[in-house]
PDB file of C-alpha atoms in Angstrom:
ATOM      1  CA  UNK A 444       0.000   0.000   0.000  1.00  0.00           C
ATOM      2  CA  UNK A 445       1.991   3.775  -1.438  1.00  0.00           C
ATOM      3  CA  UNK A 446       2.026   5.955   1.682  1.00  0.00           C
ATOM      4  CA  UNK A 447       2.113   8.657  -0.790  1.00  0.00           C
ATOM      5  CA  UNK A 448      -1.109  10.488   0.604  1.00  0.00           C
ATOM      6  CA  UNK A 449       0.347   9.428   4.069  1.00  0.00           C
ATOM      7  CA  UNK A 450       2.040  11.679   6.724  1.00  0.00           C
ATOM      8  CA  UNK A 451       4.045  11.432   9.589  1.00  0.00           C
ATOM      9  CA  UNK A 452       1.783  11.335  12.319  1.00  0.00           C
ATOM     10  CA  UNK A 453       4.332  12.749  14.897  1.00  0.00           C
ATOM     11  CA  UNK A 454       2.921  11.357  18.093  1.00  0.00           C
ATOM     12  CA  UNK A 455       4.111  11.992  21.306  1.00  0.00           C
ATOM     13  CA  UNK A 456       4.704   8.292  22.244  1.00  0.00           C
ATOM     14  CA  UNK A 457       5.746   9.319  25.936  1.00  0.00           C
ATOM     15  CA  UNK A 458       2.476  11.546  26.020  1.00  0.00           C
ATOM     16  CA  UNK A 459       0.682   8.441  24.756  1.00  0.00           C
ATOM     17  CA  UNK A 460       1.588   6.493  27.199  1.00  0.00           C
ATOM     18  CA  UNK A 461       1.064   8.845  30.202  1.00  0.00           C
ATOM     19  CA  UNK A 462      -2.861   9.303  28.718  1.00  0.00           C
ATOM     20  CA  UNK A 463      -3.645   5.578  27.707  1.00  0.00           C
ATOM     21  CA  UNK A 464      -1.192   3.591  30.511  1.00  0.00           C
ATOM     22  CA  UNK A 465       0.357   1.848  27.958  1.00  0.00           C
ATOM     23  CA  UNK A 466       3.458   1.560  26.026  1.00  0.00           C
ATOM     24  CA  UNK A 467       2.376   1.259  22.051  1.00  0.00           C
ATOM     25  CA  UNK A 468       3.354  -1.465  19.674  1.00  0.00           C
ATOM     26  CA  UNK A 469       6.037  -1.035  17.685  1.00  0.00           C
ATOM     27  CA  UNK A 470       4.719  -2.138  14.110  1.00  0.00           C
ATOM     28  CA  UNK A 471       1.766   0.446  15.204  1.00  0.00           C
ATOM     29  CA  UNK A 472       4.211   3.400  15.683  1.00  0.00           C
ATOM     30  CA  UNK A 473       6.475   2.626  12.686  1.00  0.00           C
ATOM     31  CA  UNK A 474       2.866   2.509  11.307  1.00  0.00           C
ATOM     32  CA  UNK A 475       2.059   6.134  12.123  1.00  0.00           C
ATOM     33  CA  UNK A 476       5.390   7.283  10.902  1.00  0.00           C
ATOM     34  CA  UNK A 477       4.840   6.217   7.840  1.00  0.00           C
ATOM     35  CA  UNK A 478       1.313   6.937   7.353  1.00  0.00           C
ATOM     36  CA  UNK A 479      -0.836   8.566   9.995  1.00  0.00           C
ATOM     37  CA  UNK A 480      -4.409   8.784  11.153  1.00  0.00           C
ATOM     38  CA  UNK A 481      -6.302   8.111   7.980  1.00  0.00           C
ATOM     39  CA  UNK A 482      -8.150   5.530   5.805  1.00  0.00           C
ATOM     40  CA  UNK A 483      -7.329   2.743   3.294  1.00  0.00           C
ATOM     41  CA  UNK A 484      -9.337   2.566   0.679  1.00  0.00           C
ATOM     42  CA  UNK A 485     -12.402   4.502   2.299  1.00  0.00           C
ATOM     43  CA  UNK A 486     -13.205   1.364   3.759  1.00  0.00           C
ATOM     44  CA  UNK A 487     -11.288   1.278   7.441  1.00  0.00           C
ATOM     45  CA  UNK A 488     -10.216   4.075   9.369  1.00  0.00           C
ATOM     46  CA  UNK A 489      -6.784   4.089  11.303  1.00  0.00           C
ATOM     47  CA  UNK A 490      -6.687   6.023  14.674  1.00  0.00           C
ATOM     48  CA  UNK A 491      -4.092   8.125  16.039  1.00  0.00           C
ATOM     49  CA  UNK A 492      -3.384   8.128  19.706  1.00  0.00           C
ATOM     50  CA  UNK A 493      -4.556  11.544  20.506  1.00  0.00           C
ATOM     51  CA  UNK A 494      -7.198  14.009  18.741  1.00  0.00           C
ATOM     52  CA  UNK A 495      -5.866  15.089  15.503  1.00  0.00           C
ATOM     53  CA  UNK A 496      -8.562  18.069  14.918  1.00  0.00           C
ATOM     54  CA  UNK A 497     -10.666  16.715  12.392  1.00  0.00           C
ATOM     55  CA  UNK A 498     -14.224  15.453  12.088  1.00  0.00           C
ATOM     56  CA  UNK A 499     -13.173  13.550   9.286  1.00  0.00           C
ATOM     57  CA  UNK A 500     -11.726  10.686  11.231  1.00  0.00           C
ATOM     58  CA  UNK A 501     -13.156   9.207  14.579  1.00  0.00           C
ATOM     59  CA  UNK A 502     -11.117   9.430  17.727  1.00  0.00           C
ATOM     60  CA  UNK A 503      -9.058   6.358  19.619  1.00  0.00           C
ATOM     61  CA  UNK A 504     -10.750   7.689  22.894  1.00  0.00           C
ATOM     62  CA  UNK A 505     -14.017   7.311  21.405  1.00  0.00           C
ATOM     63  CA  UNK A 506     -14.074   4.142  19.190  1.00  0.00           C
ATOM     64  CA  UNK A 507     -12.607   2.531  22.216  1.00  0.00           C
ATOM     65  CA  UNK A 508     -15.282   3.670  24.512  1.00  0.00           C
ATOM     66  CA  UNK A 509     -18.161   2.464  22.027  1.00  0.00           C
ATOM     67  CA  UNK A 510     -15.825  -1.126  22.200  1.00  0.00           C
ATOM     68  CA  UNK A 511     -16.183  -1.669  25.660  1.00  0.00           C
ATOM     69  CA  UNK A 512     -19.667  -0.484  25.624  1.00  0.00           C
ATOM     70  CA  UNK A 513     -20.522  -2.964  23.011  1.00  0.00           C
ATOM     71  CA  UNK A 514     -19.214  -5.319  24.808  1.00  0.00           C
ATOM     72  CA  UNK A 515     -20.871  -4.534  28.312  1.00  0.00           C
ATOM     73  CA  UNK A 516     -24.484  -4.294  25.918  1.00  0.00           C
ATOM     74  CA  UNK A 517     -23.575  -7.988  24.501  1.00  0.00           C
ATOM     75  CA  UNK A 518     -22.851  -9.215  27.599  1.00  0.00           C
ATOM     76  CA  UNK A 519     -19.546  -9.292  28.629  1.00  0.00           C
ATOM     77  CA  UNK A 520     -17.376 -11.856  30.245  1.00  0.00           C
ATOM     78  CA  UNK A 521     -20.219 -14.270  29.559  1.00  0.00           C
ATOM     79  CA  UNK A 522     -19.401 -13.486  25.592  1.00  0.00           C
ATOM     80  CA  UNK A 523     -15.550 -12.682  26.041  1.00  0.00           C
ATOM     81  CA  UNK A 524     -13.778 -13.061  29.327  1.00  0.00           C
ATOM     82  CA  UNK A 525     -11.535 -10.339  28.956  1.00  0.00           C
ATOM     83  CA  UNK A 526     -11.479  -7.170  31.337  1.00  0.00           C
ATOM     84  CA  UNK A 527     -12.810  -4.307  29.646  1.00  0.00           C
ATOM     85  CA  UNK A 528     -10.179  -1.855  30.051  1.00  0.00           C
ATOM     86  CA  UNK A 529      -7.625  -4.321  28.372  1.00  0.00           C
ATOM     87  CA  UNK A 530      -9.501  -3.282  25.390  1.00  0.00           C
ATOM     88  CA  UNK A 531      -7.773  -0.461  23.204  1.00  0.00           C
ATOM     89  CA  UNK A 532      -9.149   0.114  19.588  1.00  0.00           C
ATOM     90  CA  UNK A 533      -7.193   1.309  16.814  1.00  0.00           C
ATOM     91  CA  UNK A 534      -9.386   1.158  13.566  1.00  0.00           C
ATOM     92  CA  UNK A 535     -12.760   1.483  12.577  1.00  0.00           C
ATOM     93  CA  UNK A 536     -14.081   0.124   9.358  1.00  0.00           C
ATOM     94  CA  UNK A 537     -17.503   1.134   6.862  1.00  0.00           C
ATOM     95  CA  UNK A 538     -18.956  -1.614   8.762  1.00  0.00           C
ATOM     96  CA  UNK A 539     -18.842  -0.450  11.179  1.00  0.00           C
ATOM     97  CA  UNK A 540     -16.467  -3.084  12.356  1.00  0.00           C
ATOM     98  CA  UNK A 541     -14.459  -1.864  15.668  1.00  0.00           C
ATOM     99  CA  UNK A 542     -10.700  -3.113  15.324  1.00  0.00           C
ATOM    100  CA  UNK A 543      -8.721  -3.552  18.617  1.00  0.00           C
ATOM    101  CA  UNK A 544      -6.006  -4.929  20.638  1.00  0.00           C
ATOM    102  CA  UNK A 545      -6.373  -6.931  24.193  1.00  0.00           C
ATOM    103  CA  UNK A 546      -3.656  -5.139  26.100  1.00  0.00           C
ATOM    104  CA  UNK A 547      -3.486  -7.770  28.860  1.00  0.00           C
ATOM    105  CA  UNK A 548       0.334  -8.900  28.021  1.00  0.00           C
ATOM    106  CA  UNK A 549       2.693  -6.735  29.562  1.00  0.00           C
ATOM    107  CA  UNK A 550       4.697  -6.661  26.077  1.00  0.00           C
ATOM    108  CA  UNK A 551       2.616  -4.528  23.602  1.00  0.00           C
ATOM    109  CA  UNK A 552       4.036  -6.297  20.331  1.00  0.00           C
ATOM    110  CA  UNK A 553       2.350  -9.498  21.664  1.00  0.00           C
ATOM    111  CA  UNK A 554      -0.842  -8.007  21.944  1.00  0.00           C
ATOM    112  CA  UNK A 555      -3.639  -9.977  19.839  1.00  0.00           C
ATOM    113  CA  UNK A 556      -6.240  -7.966  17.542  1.00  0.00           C
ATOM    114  CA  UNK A 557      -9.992  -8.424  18.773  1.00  0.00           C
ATOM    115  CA  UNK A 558     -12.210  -7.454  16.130  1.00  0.00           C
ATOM    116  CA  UNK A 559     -15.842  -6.839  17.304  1.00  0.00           C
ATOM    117  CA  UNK A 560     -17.894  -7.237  14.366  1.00  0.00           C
ATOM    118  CA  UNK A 561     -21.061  -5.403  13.898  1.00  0.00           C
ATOM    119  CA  UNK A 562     -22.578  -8.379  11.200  1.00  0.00           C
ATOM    120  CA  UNK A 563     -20.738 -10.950  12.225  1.00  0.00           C
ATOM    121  CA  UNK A 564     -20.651 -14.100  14.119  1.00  0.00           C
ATOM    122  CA  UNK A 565     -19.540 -14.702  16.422  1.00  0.00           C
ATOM    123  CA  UNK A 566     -19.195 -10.761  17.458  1.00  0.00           C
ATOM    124  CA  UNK A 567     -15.882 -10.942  19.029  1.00  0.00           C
ATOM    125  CA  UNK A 568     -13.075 -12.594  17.205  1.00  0.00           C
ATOM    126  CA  UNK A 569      -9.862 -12.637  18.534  1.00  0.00           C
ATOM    127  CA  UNK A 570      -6.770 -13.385  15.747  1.00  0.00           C
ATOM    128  CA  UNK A 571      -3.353 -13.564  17.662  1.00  0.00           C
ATOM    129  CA  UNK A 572      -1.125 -11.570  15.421  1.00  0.00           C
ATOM    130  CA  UNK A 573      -0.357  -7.422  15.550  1.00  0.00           C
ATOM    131  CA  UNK A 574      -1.872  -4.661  13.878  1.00  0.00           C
ATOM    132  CA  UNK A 575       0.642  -4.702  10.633  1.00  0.00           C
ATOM    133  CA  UNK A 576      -0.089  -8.314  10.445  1.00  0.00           C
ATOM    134  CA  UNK A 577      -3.616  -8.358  10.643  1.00  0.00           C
ATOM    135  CA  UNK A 578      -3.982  -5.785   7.793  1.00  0.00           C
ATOM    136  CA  UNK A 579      -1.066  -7.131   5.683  1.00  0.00           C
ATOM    137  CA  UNK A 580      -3.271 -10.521   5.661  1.00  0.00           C
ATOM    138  CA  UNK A 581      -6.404  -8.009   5.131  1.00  0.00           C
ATOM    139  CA  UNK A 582      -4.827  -6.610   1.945  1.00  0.00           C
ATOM    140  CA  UNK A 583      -2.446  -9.458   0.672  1.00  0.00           C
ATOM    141  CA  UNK A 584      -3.619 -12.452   1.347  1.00  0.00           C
ATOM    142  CA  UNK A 585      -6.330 -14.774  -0.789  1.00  0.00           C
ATOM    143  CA  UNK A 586      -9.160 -14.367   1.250  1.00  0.00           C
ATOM    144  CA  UNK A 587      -9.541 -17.849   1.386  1.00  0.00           C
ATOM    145  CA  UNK A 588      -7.098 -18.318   3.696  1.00  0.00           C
ATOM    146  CA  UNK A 589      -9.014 -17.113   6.511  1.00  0.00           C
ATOM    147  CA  UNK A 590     -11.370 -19.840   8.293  1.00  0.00           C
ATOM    148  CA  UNK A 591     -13.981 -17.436   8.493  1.00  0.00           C
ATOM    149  CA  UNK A 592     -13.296 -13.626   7.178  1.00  0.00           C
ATOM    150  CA  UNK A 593     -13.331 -11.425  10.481  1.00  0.00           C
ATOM    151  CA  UNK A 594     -15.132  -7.892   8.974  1.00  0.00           C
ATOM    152  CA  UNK A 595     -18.731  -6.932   8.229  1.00  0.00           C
ATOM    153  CA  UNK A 596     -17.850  -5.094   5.182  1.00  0.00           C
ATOM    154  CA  UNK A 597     -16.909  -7.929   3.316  1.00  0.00           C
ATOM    155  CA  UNK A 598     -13.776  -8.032   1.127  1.00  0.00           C
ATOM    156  CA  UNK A 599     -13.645  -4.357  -0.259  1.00  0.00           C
ATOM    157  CA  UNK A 600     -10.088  -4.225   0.624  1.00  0.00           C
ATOM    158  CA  UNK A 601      -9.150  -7.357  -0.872  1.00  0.00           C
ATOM    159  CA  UNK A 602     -10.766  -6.490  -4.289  1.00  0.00           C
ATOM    160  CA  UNK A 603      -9.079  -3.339  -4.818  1.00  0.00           C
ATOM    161  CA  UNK A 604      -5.621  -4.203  -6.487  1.00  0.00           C
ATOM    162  CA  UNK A 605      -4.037  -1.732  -5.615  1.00  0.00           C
ATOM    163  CA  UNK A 606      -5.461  -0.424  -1.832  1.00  0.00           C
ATOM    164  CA  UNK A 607      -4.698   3.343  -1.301  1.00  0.00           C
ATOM    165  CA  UNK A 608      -4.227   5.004   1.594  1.00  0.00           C
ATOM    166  CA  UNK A 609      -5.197   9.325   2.737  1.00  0.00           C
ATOM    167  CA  UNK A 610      -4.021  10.872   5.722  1.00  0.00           C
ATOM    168  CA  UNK A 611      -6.663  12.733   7.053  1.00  0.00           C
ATOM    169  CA  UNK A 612      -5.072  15.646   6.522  1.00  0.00           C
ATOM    170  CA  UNK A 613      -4.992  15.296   2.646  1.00  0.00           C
ATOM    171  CA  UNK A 614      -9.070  14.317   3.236  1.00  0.00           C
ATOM    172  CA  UNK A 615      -9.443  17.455   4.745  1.00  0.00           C
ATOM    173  CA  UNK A 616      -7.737  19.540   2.526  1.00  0.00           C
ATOM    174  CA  UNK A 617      -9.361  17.567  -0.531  1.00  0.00           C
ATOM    175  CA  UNK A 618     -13.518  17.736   1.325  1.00  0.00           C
ATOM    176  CA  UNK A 619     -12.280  21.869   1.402  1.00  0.00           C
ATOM    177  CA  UNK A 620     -11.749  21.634  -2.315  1.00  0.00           C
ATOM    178  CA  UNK A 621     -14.946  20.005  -3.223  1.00  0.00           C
ATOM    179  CA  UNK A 622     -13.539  16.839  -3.904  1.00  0.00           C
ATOM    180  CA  UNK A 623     -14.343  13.237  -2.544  1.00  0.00           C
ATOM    181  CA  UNK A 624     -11.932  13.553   0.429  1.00  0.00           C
ATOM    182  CA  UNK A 625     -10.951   9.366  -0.500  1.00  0.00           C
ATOM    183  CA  UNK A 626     -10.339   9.712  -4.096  1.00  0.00           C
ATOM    184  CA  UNK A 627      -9.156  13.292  -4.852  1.00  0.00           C
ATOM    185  CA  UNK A 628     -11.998  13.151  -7.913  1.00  0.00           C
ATOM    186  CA  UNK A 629     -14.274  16.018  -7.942  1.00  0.00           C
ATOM    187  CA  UNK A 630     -17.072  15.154  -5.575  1.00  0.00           C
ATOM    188  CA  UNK A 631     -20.645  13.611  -6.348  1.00  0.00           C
ATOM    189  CA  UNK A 632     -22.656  15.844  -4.015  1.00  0.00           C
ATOM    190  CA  UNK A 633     -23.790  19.457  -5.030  1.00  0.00           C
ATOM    191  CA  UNK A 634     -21.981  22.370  -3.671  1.00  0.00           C
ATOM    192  CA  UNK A 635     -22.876  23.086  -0.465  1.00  0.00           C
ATOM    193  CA  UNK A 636     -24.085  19.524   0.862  1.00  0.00           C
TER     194      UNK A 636
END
Protein backbone atom coordinates (compact mmCIF):
# COMPACT_ATOMS: atom_id res chain seq x y z
CA UNK A 1 0.00 0.00 0.00
CA UNK A 2 1.99 3.77 -1.44
CA UNK A 3 2.03 5.96 1.68
CA UNK A 4 2.11 8.66 -0.79
CA UNK A 5 -1.11 10.49 0.60
CA UNK A 6 0.35 9.43 4.07
CA UNK A 7 2.04 11.68 6.72
CA UNK A 8 4.04 11.43 9.59
CA UNK A 9 1.78 11.33 12.32
CA UNK A 10 4.33 12.75 14.90
CA UNK A 11 2.92 11.36 18.09
CA UNK A 12 4.11 11.99 21.31
CA UNK A 13 4.70 8.29 22.24
CA UNK A 14 5.75 9.32 25.94
CA UNK A 15 2.48 11.55 26.02
CA UNK A 16 0.68 8.44 24.76
CA UNK A 17 1.59 6.49 27.20
CA UNK A 18 1.06 8.84 30.20
CA UNK A 19 -2.86 9.30 28.72
CA UNK A 20 -3.65 5.58 27.71
CA UNK A 21 -1.19 3.59 30.51
CA UNK A 22 0.36 1.85 27.96
CA UNK A 23 3.46 1.56 26.03
CA UNK A 24 2.38 1.26 22.05
CA UNK A 25 3.35 -1.47 19.67
CA UNK A 26 6.04 -1.04 17.69
CA UNK A 27 4.72 -2.14 14.11
CA UNK A 28 1.77 0.45 15.20
CA UNK A 29 4.21 3.40 15.68
CA UNK A 30 6.47 2.63 12.69
CA UNK A 31 2.87 2.51 11.31
CA UNK A 32 2.06 6.13 12.12
CA UNK A 33 5.39 7.28 10.90
CA UNK A 34 4.84 6.22 7.84
CA UNK A 35 1.31 6.94 7.35
CA UNK A 36 -0.84 8.57 10.00
CA UNK A 37 -4.41 8.78 11.15
CA UNK A 38 -6.30 8.11 7.98
CA UNK A 39 -8.15 5.53 5.80
CA UNK A 40 -7.33 2.74 3.29
CA UNK A 41 -9.34 2.57 0.68
CA UNK A 42 -12.40 4.50 2.30
CA UNK A 43 -13.21 1.36 3.76
CA UNK A 44 -11.29 1.28 7.44
CA UNK A 45 -10.22 4.07 9.37
CA UNK A 46 -6.78 4.09 11.30
CA UNK A 47 -6.69 6.02 14.67
CA UNK A 48 -4.09 8.13 16.04
CA UNK A 49 -3.38 8.13 19.71
CA UNK A 50 -4.56 11.54 20.51
CA UNK A 51 -7.20 14.01 18.74
CA UNK A 52 -5.87 15.09 15.50
CA UNK A 53 -8.56 18.07 14.92
CA UNK A 54 -10.67 16.71 12.39
CA UNK A 55 -14.22 15.45 12.09
CA UNK A 56 -13.17 13.55 9.29
CA UNK A 57 -11.73 10.69 11.23
CA UNK A 58 -13.16 9.21 14.58
CA UNK A 59 -11.12 9.43 17.73
CA UNK A 60 -9.06 6.36 19.62
CA UNK A 61 -10.75 7.69 22.89
CA UNK A 62 -14.02 7.31 21.41
CA UNK A 63 -14.07 4.14 19.19
CA UNK A 64 -12.61 2.53 22.22
CA UNK A 65 -15.28 3.67 24.51
CA UNK A 66 -18.16 2.46 22.03
CA UNK A 67 -15.83 -1.13 22.20
CA UNK A 68 -16.18 -1.67 25.66
CA UNK A 69 -19.67 -0.48 25.62
CA UNK A 70 -20.52 -2.96 23.01
CA UNK A 71 -19.21 -5.32 24.81
CA UNK A 72 -20.87 -4.53 28.31
CA UNK A 73 -24.48 -4.29 25.92
CA UNK A 74 -23.58 -7.99 24.50
CA UNK A 75 -22.85 -9.22 27.60
CA UNK A 76 -19.55 -9.29 28.63
CA UNK A 77 -17.38 -11.86 30.24
CA UNK A 78 -20.22 -14.27 29.56
CA UNK A 79 -19.40 -13.49 25.59
CA UNK A 80 -15.55 -12.68 26.04
CA UNK A 81 -13.78 -13.06 29.33
CA UNK A 82 -11.53 -10.34 28.96
CA UNK A 83 -11.48 -7.17 31.34
CA UNK A 84 -12.81 -4.31 29.65
CA UNK A 85 -10.18 -1.86 30.05
CA UNK A 86 -7.63 -4.32 28.37
CA UNK A 87 -9.50 -3.28 25.39
CA UNK A 88 -7.77 -0.46 23.20
CA UNK A 89 -9.15 0.11 19.59
CA UNK A 90 -7.19 1.31 16.81
CA UNK A 91 -9.39 1.16 13.57
CA UNK A 92 -12.76 1.48 12.58
CA UNK A 93 -14.08 0.12 9.36
CA UNK A 94 -17.50 1.13 6.86
CA UNK A 95 -18.96 -1.61 8.76
CA UNK A 96 -18.84 -0.45 11.18
CA UNK A 97 -16.47 -3.08 12.36
CA UNK A 98 -14.46 -1.86 15.67
CA UNK A 99 -10.70 -3.11 15.32
CA UNK A 100 -8.72 -3.55 18.62
CA UNK A 101 -6.01 -4.93 20.64
CA UNK A 102 -6.37 -6.93 24.19
CA UNK A 103 -3.66 -5.14 26.10
CA UNK A 104 -3.49 -7.77 28.86
CA UNK A 105 0.33 -8.90 28.02
CA UNK A 106 2.69 -6.73 29.56
CA UNK A 107 4.70 -6.66 26.08
CA UNK A 108 2.62 -4.53 23.60
CA UNK A 109 4.04 -6.30 20.33
CA UNK A 110 2.35 -9.50 21.66
CA UNK A 111 -0.84 -8.01 21.94
CA UNK A 112 -3.64 -9.98 19.84
CA UNK A 113 -6.24 -7.97 17.54
CA UNK A 114 -9.99 -8.42 18.77
CA UNK A 115 -12.21 -7.45 16.13
CA UNK A 116 -15.84 -6.84 17.30
CA UNK A 117 -17.89 -7.24 14.37
CA UNK A 118 -21.06 -5.40 13.90
CA UNK A 119 -22.58 -8.38 11.20
CA UNK A 120 -20.74 -10.95 12.23
CA UNK A 121 -20.65 -14.10 14.12
CA UNK A 122 -19.54 -14.70 16.42
CA UNK A 123 -19.20 -10.76 17.46
CA UNK A 124 -15.88 -10.94 19.03
CA UNK A 125 -13.08 -12.59 17.20
CA UNK A 126 -9.86 -12.64 18.53
CA UNK A 127 -6.77 -13.38 15.75
CA UNK A 128 -3.35 -13.56 17.66
CA UNK A 129 -1.12 -11.57 15.42
CA UNK A 130 -0.36 -7.42 15.55
CA UNK A 131 -1.87 -4.66 13.88
CA UNK A 132 0.64 -4.70 10.63
CA UNK A 133 -0.09 -8.31 10.44
CA UNK A 134 -3.62 -8.36 10.64
CA UNK A 135 -3.98 -5.79 7.79
CA UNK A 136 -1.07 -7.13 5.68
CA UNK A 137 -3.27 -10.52 5.66
CA UNK A 138 -6.40 -8.01 5.13
CA UNK A 139 -4.83 -6.61 1.95
CA UNK A 140 -2.45 -9.46 0.67
CA UNK A 141 -3.62 -12.45 1.35
CA UNK A 142 -6.33 -14.77 -0.79
CA UNK A 143 -9.16 -14.37 1.25
CA UNK A 144 -9.54 -17.85 1.39
CA UNK A 145 -7.10 -18.32 3.70
CA UNK A 146 -9.01 -17.11 6.51
CA UNK A 147 -11.37 -19.84 8.29
CA UNK A 148 -13.98 -17.44 8.49
CA UNK A 149 -13.30 -13.63 7.18
CA UNK A 150 -13.33 -11.43 10.48
CA UNK A 151 -15.13 -7.89 8.97
CA UNK A 152 -18.73 -6.93 8.23
CA UNK A 153 -17.85 -5.09 5.18
CA UNK A 154 -16.91 -7.93 3.32
CA UNK A 155 -13.78 -8.03 1.13
CA UNK A 156 -13.64 -4.36 -0.26
CA UNK A 157 -10.09 -4.22 0.62
CA UNK A 158 -9.15 -7.36 -0.87
CA UNK A 159 -10.77 -6.49 -4.29
CA UNK A 160 -9.08 -3.34 -4.82
CA UNK A 161 -5.62 -4.20 -6.49
CA UNK A 162 -4.04 -1.73 -5.61
CA UNK A 163 -5.46 -0.42 -1.83
CA UNK A 164 -4.70 3.34 -1.30
CA UNK A 165 -4.23 5.00 1.59
CA UNK A 166 -5.20 9.32 2.74
CA UNK A 167 -4.02 10.87 5.72
CA UNK A 168 -6.66 12.73 7.05
CA UNK A 169 -5.07 15.65 6.52
CA UNK A 170 -4.99 15.30 2.65
CA UNK A 171 -9.07 14.32 3.24
CA UNK A 172 -9.44 17.46 4.74
CA UNK A 173 -7.74 19.54 2.53
CA UNK A 174 -9.36 17.57 -0.53
CA UNK A 175 -13.52 17.74 1.32
CA UNK A 176 -12.28 21.87 1.40
CA UNK A 177 -11.75 21.63 -2.31
CA UNK A 178 -14.95 20.00 -3.22
CA UNK A 179 -13.54 16.84 -3.90
CA UNK A 180 -14.34 13.24 -2.54
CA UNK A 181 -11.93 13.55 0.43
CA UNK A 182 -10.95 9.37 -0.50
CA UNK A 183 -10.34 9.71 -4.10
CA UNK A 184 -9.16 13.29 -4.85
CA UNK A 185 -12.00 13.15 -7.91
CA UNK A 186 -14.27 16.02 -7.94
CA UNK A 187 -17.07 15.15 -5.57
CA UNK A 188 -20.65 13.61 -6.35
CA UNK A 189 -22.66 15.84 -4.02
CA UNK A 190 -23.79 19.46 -5.03
CA UNK A 191 -21.98 22.37 -3.67
CA UNK A 192 -22.88 23.09 -0.46
CA UNK A 193 -24.08 19.52 0.86
Amino acid sequence: MPPENGADERADWAAARVSWGVTFPEDYRAFMAAYGNGSISDEADILAPAPVGTTLVASMADVTADARHVWEMVGGRDVLDVDPNHILAWGVTSGPDLLCWLTADDDPDRWPVLVIGRHTRPMFTVHPFGMAEFLRRLLCEDSTTWEQWPLSIGRPLLLNPAPSYVHWQVQENRWRAGLDPATGEPSRFPEGF
